[in-house]
Short mmCIF file of C-alpha atoms and ligand atoms in Angstrom, two decimals:
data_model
loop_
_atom_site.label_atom_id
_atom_site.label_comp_id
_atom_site.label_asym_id
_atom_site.label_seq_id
_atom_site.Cartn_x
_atom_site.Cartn_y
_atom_site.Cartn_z
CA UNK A 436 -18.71 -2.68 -52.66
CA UNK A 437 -16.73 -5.58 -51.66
CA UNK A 438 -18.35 -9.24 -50.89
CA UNK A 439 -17.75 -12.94 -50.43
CA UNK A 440 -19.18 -15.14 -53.36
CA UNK A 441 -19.63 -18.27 -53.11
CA UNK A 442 -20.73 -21.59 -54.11
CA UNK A 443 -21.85 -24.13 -51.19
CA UNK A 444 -21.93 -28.00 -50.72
CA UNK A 445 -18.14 -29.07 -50.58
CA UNK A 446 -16.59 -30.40 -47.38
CA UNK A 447 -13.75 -28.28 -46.35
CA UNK A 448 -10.21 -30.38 -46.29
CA UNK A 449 -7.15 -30.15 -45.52
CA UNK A 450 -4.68 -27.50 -43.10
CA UNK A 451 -5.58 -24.08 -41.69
CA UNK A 452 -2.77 -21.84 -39.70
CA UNK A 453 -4.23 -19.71 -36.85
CA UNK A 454 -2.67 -16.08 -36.94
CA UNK A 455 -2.26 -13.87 -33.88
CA UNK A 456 -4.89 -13.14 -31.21
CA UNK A 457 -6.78 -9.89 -32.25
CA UNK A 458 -8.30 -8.96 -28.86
CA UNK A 459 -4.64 -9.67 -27.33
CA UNK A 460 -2.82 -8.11 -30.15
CA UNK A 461 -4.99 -4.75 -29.11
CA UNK A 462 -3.93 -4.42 -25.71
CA UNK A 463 -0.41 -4.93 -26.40
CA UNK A 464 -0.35 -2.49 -28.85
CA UNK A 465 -1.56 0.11 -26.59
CA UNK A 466 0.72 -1.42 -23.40
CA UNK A 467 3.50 -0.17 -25.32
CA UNK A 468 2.71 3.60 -24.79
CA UNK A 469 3.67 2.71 -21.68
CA UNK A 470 7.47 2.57 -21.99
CA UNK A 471 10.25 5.24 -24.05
CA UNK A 472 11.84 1.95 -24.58
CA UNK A 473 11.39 0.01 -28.33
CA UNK A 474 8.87 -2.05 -28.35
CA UNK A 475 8.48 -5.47 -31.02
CA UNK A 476 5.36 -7.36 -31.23
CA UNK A 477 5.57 -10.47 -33.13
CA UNK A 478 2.84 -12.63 -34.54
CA UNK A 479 0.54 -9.76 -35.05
CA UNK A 480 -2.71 -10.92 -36.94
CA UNK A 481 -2.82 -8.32 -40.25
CA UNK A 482 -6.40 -7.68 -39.75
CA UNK A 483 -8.41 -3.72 -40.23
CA UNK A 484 -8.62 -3.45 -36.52
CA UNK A 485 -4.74 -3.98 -36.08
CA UNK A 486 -4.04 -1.40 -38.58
CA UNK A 487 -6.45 1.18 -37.52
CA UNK A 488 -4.56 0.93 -33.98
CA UNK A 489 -0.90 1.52 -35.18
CA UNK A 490 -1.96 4.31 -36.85
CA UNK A 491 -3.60 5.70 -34.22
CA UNK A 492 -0.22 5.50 -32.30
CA UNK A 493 1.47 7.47 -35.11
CA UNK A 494 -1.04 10.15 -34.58
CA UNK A 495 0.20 10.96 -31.70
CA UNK A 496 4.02 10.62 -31.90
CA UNK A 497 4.83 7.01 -31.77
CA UNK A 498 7.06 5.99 -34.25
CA UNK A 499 5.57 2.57 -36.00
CA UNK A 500 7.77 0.49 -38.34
CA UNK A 501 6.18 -2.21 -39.79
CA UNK A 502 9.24 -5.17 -39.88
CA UNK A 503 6.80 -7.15 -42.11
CA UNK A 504 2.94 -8.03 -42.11
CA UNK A 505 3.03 -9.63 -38.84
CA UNK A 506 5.53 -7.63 -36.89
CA UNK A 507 5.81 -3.86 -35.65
CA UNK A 508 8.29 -1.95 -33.97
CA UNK A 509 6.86 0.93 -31.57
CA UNK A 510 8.77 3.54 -29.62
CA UNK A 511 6.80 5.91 -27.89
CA UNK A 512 9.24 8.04 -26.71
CA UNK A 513 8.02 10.65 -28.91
CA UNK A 514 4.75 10.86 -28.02
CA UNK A 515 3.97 14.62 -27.84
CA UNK A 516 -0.15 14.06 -27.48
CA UNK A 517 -2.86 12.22 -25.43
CA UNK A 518 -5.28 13.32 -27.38
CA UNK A 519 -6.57 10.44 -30.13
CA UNK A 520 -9.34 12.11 -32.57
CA UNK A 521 -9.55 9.67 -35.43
CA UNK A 522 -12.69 9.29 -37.53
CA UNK A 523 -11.48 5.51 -37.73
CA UNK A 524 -10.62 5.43 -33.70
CA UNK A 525 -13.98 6.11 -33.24
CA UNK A 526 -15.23 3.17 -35.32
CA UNK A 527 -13.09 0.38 -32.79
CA UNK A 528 -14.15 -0.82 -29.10
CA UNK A 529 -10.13 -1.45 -28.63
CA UNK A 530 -9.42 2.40 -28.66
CA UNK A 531 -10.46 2.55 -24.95
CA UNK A 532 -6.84 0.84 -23.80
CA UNK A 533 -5.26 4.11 -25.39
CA UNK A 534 -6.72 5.64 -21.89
CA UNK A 535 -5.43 3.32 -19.90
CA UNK A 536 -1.97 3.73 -21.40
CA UNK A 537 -1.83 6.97 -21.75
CA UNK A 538 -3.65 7.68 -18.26
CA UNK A 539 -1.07 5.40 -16.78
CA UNK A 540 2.29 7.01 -18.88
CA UNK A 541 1.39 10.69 -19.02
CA UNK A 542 -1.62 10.63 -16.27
CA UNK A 543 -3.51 12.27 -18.60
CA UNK A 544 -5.75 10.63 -21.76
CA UNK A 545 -8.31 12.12 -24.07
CA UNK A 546 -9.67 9.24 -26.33
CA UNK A 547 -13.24 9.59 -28.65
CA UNK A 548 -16.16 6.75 -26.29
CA UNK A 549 -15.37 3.72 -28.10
CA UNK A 550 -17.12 2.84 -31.52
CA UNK A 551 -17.50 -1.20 -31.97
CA UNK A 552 -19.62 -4.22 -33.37
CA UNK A 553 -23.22 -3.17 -32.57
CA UNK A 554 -24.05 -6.66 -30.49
CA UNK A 555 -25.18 -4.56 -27.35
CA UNK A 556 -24.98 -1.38 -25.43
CA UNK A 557 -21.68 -1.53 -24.17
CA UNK A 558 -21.20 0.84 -21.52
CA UNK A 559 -17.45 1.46 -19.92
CA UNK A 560 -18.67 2.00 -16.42
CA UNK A 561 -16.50 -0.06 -14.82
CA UNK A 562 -13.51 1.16 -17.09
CA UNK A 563 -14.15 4.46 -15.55
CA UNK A 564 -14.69 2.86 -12.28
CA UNK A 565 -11.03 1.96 -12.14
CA UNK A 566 -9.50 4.85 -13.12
CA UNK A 567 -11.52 6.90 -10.59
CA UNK A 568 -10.50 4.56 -7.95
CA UNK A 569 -6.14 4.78 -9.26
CA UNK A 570 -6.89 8.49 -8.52
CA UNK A 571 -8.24 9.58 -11.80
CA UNK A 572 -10.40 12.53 -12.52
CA UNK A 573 -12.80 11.18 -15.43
CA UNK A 574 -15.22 13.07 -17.65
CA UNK A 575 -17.05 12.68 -20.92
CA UNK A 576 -16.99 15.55 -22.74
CA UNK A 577 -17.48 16.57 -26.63
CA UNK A 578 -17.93 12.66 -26.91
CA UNK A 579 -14.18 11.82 -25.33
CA UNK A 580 -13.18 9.98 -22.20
CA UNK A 581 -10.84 12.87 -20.39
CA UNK A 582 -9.31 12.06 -18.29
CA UNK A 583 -6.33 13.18 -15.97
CA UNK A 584 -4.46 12.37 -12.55
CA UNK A 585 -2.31 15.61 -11.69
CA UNK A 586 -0.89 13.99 -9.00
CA UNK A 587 -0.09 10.35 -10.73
CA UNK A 588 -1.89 7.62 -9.75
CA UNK A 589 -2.02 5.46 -6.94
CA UNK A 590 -2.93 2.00 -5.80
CA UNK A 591 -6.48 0.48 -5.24
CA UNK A 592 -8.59 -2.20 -4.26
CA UNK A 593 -11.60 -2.27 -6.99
CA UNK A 594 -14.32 -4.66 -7.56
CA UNK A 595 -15.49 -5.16 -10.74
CA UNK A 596 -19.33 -5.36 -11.08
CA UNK A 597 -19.45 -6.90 -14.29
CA UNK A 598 -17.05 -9.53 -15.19
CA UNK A 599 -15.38 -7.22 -18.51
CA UNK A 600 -12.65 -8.24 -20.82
CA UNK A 601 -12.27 -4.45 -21.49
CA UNK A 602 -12.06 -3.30 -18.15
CA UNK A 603 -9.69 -5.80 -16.92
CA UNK A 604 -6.98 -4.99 -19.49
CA UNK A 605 -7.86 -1.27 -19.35
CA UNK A 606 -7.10 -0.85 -15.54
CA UNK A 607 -4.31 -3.36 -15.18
CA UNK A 608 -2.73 -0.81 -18.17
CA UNK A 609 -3.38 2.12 -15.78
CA UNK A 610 -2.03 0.15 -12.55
CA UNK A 611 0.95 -1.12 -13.72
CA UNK A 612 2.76 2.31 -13.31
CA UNK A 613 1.01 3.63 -9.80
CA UNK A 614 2.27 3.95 -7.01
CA UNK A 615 1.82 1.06 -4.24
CA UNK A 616 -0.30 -2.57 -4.57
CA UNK A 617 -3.57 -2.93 -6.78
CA UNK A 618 -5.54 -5.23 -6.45
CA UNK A 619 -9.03 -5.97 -9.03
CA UNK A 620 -11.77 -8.53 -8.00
CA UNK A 621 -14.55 -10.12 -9.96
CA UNK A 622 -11.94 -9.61 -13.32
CA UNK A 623 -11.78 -11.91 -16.93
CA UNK A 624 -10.18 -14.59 -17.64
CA UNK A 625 -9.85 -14.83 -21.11
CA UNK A 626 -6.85 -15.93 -22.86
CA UNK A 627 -6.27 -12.51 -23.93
CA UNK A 628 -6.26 -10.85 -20.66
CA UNK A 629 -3.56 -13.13 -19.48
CA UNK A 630 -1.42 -12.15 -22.71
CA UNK A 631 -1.42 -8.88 -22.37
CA UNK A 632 -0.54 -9.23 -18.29
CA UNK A 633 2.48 -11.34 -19.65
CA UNK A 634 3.43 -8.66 -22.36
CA UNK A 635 3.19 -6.21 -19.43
CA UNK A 636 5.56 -8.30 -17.25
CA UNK A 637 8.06 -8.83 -20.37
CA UNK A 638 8.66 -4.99 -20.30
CA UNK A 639 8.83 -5.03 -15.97
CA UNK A 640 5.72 -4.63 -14.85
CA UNK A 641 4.70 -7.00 -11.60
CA UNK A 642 1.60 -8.59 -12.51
CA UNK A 643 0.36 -11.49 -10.70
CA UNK A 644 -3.03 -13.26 -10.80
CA UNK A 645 -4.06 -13.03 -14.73
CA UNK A 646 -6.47 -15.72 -15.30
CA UNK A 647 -7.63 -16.21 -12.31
CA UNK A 648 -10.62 -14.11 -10.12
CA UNK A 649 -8.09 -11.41 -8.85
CA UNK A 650 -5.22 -9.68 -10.24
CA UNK A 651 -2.48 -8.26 -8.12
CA UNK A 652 -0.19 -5.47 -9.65
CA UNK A 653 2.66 -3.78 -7.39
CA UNK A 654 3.34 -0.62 -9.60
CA UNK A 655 7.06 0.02 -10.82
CA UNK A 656 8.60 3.18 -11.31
CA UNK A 657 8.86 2.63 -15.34
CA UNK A 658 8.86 -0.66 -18.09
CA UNK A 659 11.74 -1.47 -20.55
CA UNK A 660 11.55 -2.46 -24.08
CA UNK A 661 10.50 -6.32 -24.94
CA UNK A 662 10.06 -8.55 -28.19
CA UNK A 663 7.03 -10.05 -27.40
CA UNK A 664 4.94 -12.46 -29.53
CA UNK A 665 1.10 -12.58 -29.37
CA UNK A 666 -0.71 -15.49 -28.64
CA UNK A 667 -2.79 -17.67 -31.51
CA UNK A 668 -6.74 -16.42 -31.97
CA UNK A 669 -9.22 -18.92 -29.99
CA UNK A 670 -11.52 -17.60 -32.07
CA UNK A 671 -10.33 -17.57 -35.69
CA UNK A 672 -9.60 -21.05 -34.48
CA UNK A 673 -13.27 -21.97 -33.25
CA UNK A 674 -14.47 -20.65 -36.48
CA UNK A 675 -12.71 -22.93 -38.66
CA UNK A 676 -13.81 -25.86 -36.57
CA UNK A 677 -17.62 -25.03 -36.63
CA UNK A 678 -16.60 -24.45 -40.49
CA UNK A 679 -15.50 -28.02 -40.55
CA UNK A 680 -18.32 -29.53 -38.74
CA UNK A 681 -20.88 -27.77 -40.50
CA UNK A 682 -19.96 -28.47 -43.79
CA UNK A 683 -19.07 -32.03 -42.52
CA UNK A 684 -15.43 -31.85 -43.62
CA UNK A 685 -12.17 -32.16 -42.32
CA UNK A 686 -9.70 -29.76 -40.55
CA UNK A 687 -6.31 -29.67 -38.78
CA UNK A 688 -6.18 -26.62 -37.10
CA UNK A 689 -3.15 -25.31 -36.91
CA UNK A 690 -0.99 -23.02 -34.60
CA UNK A 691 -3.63 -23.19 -31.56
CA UNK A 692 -3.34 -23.32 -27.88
CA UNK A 693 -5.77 -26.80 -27.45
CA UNK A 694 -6.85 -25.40 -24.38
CA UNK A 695 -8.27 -22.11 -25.39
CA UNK A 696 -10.40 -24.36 -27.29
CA UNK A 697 -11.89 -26.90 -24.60
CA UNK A 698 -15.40 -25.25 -24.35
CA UNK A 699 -16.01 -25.01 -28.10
CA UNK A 700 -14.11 -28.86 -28.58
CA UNK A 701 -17.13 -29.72 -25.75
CA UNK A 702 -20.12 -28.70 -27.54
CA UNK A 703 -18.75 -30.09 -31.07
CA UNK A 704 -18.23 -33.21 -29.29
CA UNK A 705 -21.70 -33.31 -27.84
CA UNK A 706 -23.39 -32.33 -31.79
CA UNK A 707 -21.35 -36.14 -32.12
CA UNK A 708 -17.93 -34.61 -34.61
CA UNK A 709 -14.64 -36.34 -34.11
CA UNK A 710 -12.35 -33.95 -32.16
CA UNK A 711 -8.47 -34.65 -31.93
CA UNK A 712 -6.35 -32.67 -30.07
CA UNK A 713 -2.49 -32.10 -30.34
CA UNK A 714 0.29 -30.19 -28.57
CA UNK A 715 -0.62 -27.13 -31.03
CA UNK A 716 -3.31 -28.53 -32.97
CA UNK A 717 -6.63 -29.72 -33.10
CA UNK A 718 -8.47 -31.40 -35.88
CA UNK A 719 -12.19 -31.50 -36.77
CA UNK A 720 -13.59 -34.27 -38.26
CA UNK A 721 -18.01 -33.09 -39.29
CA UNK A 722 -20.08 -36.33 -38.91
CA UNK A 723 -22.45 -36.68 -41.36
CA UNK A 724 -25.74 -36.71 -39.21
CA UNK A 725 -25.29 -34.31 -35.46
CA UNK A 726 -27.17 -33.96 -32.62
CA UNK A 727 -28.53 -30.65 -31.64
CA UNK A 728 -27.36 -29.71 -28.19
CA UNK A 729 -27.94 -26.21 -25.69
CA UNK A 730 -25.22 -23.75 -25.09
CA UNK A 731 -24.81 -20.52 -23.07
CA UNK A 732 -22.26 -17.70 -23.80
CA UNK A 733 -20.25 -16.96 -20.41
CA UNK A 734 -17.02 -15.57 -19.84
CA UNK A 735 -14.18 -17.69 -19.68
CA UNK A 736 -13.76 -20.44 -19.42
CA UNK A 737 -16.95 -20.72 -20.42
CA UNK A 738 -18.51 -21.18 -24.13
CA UNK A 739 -17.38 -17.70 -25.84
CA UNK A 740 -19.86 -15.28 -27.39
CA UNK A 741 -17.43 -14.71 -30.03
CA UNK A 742 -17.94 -18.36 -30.95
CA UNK A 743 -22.16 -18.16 -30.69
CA UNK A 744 -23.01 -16.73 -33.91
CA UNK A 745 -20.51 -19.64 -35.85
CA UNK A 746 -22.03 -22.32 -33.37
CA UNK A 747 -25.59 -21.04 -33.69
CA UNK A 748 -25.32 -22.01 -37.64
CA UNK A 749 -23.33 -25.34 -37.05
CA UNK A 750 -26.57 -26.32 -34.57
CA UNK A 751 -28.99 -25.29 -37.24
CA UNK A 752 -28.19 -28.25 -39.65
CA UNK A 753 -28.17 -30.42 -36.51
CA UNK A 754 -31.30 -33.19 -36.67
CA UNK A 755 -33.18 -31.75 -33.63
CA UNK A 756 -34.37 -28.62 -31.30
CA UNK A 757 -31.36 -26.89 -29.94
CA UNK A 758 -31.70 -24.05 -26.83
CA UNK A 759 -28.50 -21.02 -27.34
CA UNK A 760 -28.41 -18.71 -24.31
CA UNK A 761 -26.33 -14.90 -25.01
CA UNK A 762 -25.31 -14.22 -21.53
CA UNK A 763 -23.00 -11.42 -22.23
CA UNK A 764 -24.31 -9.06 -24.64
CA UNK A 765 -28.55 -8.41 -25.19
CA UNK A 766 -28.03 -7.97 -28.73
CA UNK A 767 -26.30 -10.82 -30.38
CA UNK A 768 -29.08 -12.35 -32.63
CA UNK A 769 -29.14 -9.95 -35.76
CA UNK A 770 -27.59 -12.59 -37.96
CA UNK A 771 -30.89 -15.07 -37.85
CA UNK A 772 -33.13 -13.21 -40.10
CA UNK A 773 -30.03 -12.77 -42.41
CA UNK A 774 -29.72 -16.85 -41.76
CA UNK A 775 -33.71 -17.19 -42.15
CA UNK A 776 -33.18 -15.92 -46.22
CA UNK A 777 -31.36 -19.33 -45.97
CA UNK A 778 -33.84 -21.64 -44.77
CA UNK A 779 -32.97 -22.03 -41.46
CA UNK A 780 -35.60 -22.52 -38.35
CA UNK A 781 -34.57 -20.56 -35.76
CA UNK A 782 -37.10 -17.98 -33.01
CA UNK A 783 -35.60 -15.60 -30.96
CA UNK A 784 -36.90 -14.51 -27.41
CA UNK A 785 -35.03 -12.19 -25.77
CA UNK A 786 -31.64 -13.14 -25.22
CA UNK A 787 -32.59 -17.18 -26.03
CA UNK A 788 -32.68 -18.49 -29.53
CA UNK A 789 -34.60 -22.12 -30.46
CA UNK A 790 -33.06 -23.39 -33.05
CA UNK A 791 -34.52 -26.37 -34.78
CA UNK A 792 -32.31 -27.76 -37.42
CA UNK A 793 -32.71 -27.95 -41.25
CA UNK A 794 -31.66 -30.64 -43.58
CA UNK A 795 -29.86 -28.14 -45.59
CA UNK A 796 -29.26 -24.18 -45.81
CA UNK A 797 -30.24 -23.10 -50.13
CA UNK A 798 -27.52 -20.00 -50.78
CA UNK A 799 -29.22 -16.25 -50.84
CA UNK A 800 -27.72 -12.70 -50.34
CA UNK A 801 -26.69 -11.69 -46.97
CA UNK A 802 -25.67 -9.00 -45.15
CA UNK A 803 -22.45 -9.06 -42.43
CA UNK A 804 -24.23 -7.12 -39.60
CA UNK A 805 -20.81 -7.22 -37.37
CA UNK A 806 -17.75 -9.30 -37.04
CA UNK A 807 -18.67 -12.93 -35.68
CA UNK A 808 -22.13 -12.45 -37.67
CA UNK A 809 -20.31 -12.15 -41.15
CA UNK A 810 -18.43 -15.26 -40.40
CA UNK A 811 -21.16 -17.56 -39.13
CA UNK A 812 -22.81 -16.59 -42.91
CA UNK A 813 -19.70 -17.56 -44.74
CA UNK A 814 -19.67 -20.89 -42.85
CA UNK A 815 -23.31 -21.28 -43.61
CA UNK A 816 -22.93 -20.18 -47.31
CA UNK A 817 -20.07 -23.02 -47.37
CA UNK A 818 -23.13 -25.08 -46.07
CA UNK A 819 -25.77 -24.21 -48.53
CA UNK A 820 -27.05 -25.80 -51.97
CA UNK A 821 -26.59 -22.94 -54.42
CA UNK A 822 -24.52 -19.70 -54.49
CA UNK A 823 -24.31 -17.31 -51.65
CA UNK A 824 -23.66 -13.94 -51.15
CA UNK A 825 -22.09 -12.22 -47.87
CA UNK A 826 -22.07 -8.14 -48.01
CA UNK A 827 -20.39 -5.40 -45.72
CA UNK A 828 -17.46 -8.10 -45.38
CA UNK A 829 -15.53 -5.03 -44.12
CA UNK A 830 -16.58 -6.10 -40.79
CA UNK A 831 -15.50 -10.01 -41.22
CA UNK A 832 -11.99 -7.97 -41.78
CA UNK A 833 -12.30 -5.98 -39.05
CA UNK A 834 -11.17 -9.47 -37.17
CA UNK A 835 -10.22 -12.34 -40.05
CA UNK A 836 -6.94 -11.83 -42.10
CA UNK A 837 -7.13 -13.55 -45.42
CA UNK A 838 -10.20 -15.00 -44.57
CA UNK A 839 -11.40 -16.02 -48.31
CA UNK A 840 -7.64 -17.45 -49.01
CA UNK A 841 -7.48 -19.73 -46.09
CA UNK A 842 -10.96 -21.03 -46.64
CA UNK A 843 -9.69 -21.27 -50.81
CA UNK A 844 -6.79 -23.31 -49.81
CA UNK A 845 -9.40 -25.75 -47.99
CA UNK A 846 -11.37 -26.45 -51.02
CA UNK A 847 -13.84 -23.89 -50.60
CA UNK A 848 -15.67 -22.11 -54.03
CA UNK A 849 -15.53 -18.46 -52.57
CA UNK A 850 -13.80 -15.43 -53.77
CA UNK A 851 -14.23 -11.83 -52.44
CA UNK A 852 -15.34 -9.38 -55.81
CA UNK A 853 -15.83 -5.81 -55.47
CA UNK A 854 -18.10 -5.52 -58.73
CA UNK A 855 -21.46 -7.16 -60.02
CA UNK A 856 -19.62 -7.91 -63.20
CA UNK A 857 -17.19 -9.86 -60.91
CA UNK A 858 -19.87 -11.87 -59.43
CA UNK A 859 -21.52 -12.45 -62.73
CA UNK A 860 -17.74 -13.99 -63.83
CA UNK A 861 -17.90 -16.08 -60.64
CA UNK A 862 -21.27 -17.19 -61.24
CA UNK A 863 -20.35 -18.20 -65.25
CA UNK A 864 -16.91 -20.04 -64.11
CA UNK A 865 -18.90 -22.30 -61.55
CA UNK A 866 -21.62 -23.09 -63.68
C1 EPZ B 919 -14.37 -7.77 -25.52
O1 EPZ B 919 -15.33 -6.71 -25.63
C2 EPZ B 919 -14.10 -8.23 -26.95
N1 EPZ B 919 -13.60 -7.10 -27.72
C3 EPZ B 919 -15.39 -8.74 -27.58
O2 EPZ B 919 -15.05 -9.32 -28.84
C4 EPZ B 919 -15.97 -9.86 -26.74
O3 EPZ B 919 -17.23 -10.19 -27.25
C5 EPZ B 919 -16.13 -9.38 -25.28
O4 EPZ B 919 -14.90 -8.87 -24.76
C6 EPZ B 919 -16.58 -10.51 -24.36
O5 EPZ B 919 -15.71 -11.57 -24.41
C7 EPZ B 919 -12.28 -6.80 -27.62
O6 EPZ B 919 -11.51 -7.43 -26.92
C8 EPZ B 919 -11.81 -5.63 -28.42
P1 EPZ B 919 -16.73 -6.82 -21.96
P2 EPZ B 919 -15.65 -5.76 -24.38
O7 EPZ B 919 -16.28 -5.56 -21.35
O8 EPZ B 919 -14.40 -5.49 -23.65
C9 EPZ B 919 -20.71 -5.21 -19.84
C10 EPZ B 919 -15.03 -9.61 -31.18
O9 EPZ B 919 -15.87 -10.19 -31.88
N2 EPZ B 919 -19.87 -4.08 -19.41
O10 EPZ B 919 -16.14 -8.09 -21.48
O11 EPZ B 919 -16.44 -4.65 -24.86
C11 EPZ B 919 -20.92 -5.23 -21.37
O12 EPZ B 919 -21.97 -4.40 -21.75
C12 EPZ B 919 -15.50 -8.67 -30.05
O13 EPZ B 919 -13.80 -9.76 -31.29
C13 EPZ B 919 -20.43 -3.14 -18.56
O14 EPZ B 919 -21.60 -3.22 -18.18
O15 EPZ B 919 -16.59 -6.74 -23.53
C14 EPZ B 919 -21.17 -6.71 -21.64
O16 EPZ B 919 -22.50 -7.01 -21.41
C15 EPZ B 919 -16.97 -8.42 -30.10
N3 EPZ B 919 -19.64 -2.10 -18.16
C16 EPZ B 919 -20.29 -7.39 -20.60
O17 EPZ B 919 -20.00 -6.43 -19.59
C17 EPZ B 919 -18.32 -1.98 -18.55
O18 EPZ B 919 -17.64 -1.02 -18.17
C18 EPZ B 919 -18.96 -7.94 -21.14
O19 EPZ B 919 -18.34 -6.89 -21.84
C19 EPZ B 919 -17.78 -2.95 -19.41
C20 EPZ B 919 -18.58 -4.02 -19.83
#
């Protein structure tokens, strides 16, 4: 079984490059169903979840060439199926946008209820809410979303209830081929939502709105080919700068959209680091002693969930009582008793965790419960006195490409073994 090893206590220096947005890269790999035309998506981040979707494609008649590890060419003019069965599909949220696509292409989808990081219940209400409302006919059935518009879809006014990163993408995918003028309320905001409306406009589509409240989309009667390359990852980004503050080093950040960042650059800046931003950089400097300070997940532009698990541990060595509010999902917490084997002080009440900060984390053996999680434990094994172990790191690549290398080529002592013996070697070689 593969894990991270490694041995904590040095300050991370030196130059990081951000790779391609993962929750972008997702949606744009399903918006290209959506066109007979080729399709090239640059500055794809080579990451399990990535893989899992071009494959996915090919299983149902796309044509996938990989130009090189961070480029694909797709034509879906041979798609024969809308039916996705995968035993992997299963195991990624991102597999709903194949119903969008395909609902919106071939008005007809059948796609296994999406699989995912285990941070909440996750319903796609509102998904299904916006298909029904394009004209859609939506069931579950045998554990798949089917669902099918015999007549092609048409325009609609819907309302989101719940502000969903999902939903947004998923319904302007369906939209962007109906009939007449759609308009969605209440939507996201994320960085990724407006990428993949941008994608969709690349290839025709007449999106306008995306990152802001409401989206407007006047359907066309088909999309052309693009080259299209995805944005950098705010996150993979955040989580090298909570890397650098909590192991009170020194970062430039590199490839990054500065203001993706502002709401993680905030709170850093509050715990009393040295932030500098750039045109495409930033650059974290850790002060030796920070202050503890409250945060609460919301959607964007507010401070990201994605980020709260990496934050959570930065606050934890912070000298003082720190209050971290999970707005968005009721089940985001599993990493502190994982973080408790490393001496950290932190109670959980509901969706509130009080964290009271630690002089200094002592290494143990961890478990990666889901994506973020796995990555906030690296950080704090990079943090700790001793030698640490992260397991199921198959969900830290679910979402971080290289993720051992880049930290490596920072100074880090980590390397990911697959064997006991391996570890035992590690353990010998650092003494
Ligand atoms: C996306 O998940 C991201 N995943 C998540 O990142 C991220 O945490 C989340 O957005 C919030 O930013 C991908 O992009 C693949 P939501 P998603 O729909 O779409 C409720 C990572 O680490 N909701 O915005 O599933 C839902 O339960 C992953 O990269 C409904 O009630 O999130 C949640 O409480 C983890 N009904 C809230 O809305 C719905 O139909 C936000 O969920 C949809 C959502």
């Amino acid at each position: 079984m593969e894990q991270f090893i490694m041995k904590g206590g040095t300050p991370l220096h030196g130059e990081v490059v951000i790779g391609g947005a993962k929750n972008a890269a997702l949606g744009i790999i399903a918006g290209a169903l959506l066109t007979d035309e080729d399709v090239i998506i640059e500055n794809l981040p080579d990451v399990r979840d990535i893989n899992v979707m071009l494959e996915a494609l090919k299983e149902i008649g796309a044509v996938v060439e990989r130009i090189d590890r961070h480029t694909a060419k797709i034509s879906a003019v041979g798609v024969t199926s809308v039916s996705i069965d995968d035993e992997y599909i299963r195991k990624i949220r991102a597999s709903y946008y194949f119903i969008g696509a395909l609902l919106g292409k071939h008005h007809m989808a059948d796609v296994p209820l999406p699989g995912g990081c285990a941070i909440g219940s996750r319903p796609i209400d509102q998904h299904i809410k916006g298909f029904r409302a394009l004209g859609a006919k939506v069931e579950i059935r045998n554990g798949c979303v089917q669902a099918a518009a015999s007549e092609g879809l048409h325009s609609s006014h819907i309302y989101l209830d719940v502000v969903s990163v999902g939903a947004t993408i998923n319904i302007m995918l369906a939209a962007v081929l109906a009939e007449g003028r759609t308009i969605i309320e209440n939507v996201a905001k994320e960085p990724h939502i407006v990428d993949v409306a941008n994608f969709l406009n690349s290839m025709g589509a007449n999106i306008k709105g995306a990152g802001t409240d409401t989206i407007r989309i006047r359907g066309v009667r088909r999309l052309h080919g693009t080259t299209y390359a995805v944005i950098p990852d705010q996150i993979e980004a955040g989580t090298f700068m909570c890397a650098a503050a909590a192991t009170r080093g020194d970062i430039l950040i590199k490839n990054v959209i500065p203001k993706h960042l502002e709401s993680i650059t905030a709170k850093l800046l509050e715990m009393g680091n040295t932030v500098y931003e750039y045109d495409e950089a930033v650059r974290v400097v850790g002060a030796p002693v920070q202050h503890p300070t409250d945060v609460k997940t919301l959607p964007y532009p507010g401070f990201p969930t994605d980020m709260q698990p990496q934050m959570s541990v930065t606050l934890a060595l912070a000298d003082g009582t720190s209050v971290v509010t999970e707005s968005i999902f009721e089940n985001r917490f599993k990493y502190v008793d994982e973080l408790a084997r490393m001496g950290s002080n932190i109670k959980v009440e509901g969706n509130v965790s009080v964290i009271d900060g630690v002089k200094r984390f002592t290494g143990a053996s961890v478990n990666a419960l889901d994506l973020r999680a796995g990555a906030a434990l690296v950080i704090a094994g990079l943090a700790a006195d001793g030698i640490t172990t992260v397991r199921d790191i198959v969900y830290i690549q679910r979402g971080y490409e290289h993720f051992e290398q880049k930290l490596q080529a920072l100074g880090a002592q980590i390397e990911l073994v697959d064997s006991e013996r391996e570890a035992q070697k590690f353990r010998m070689k650092i003494g």
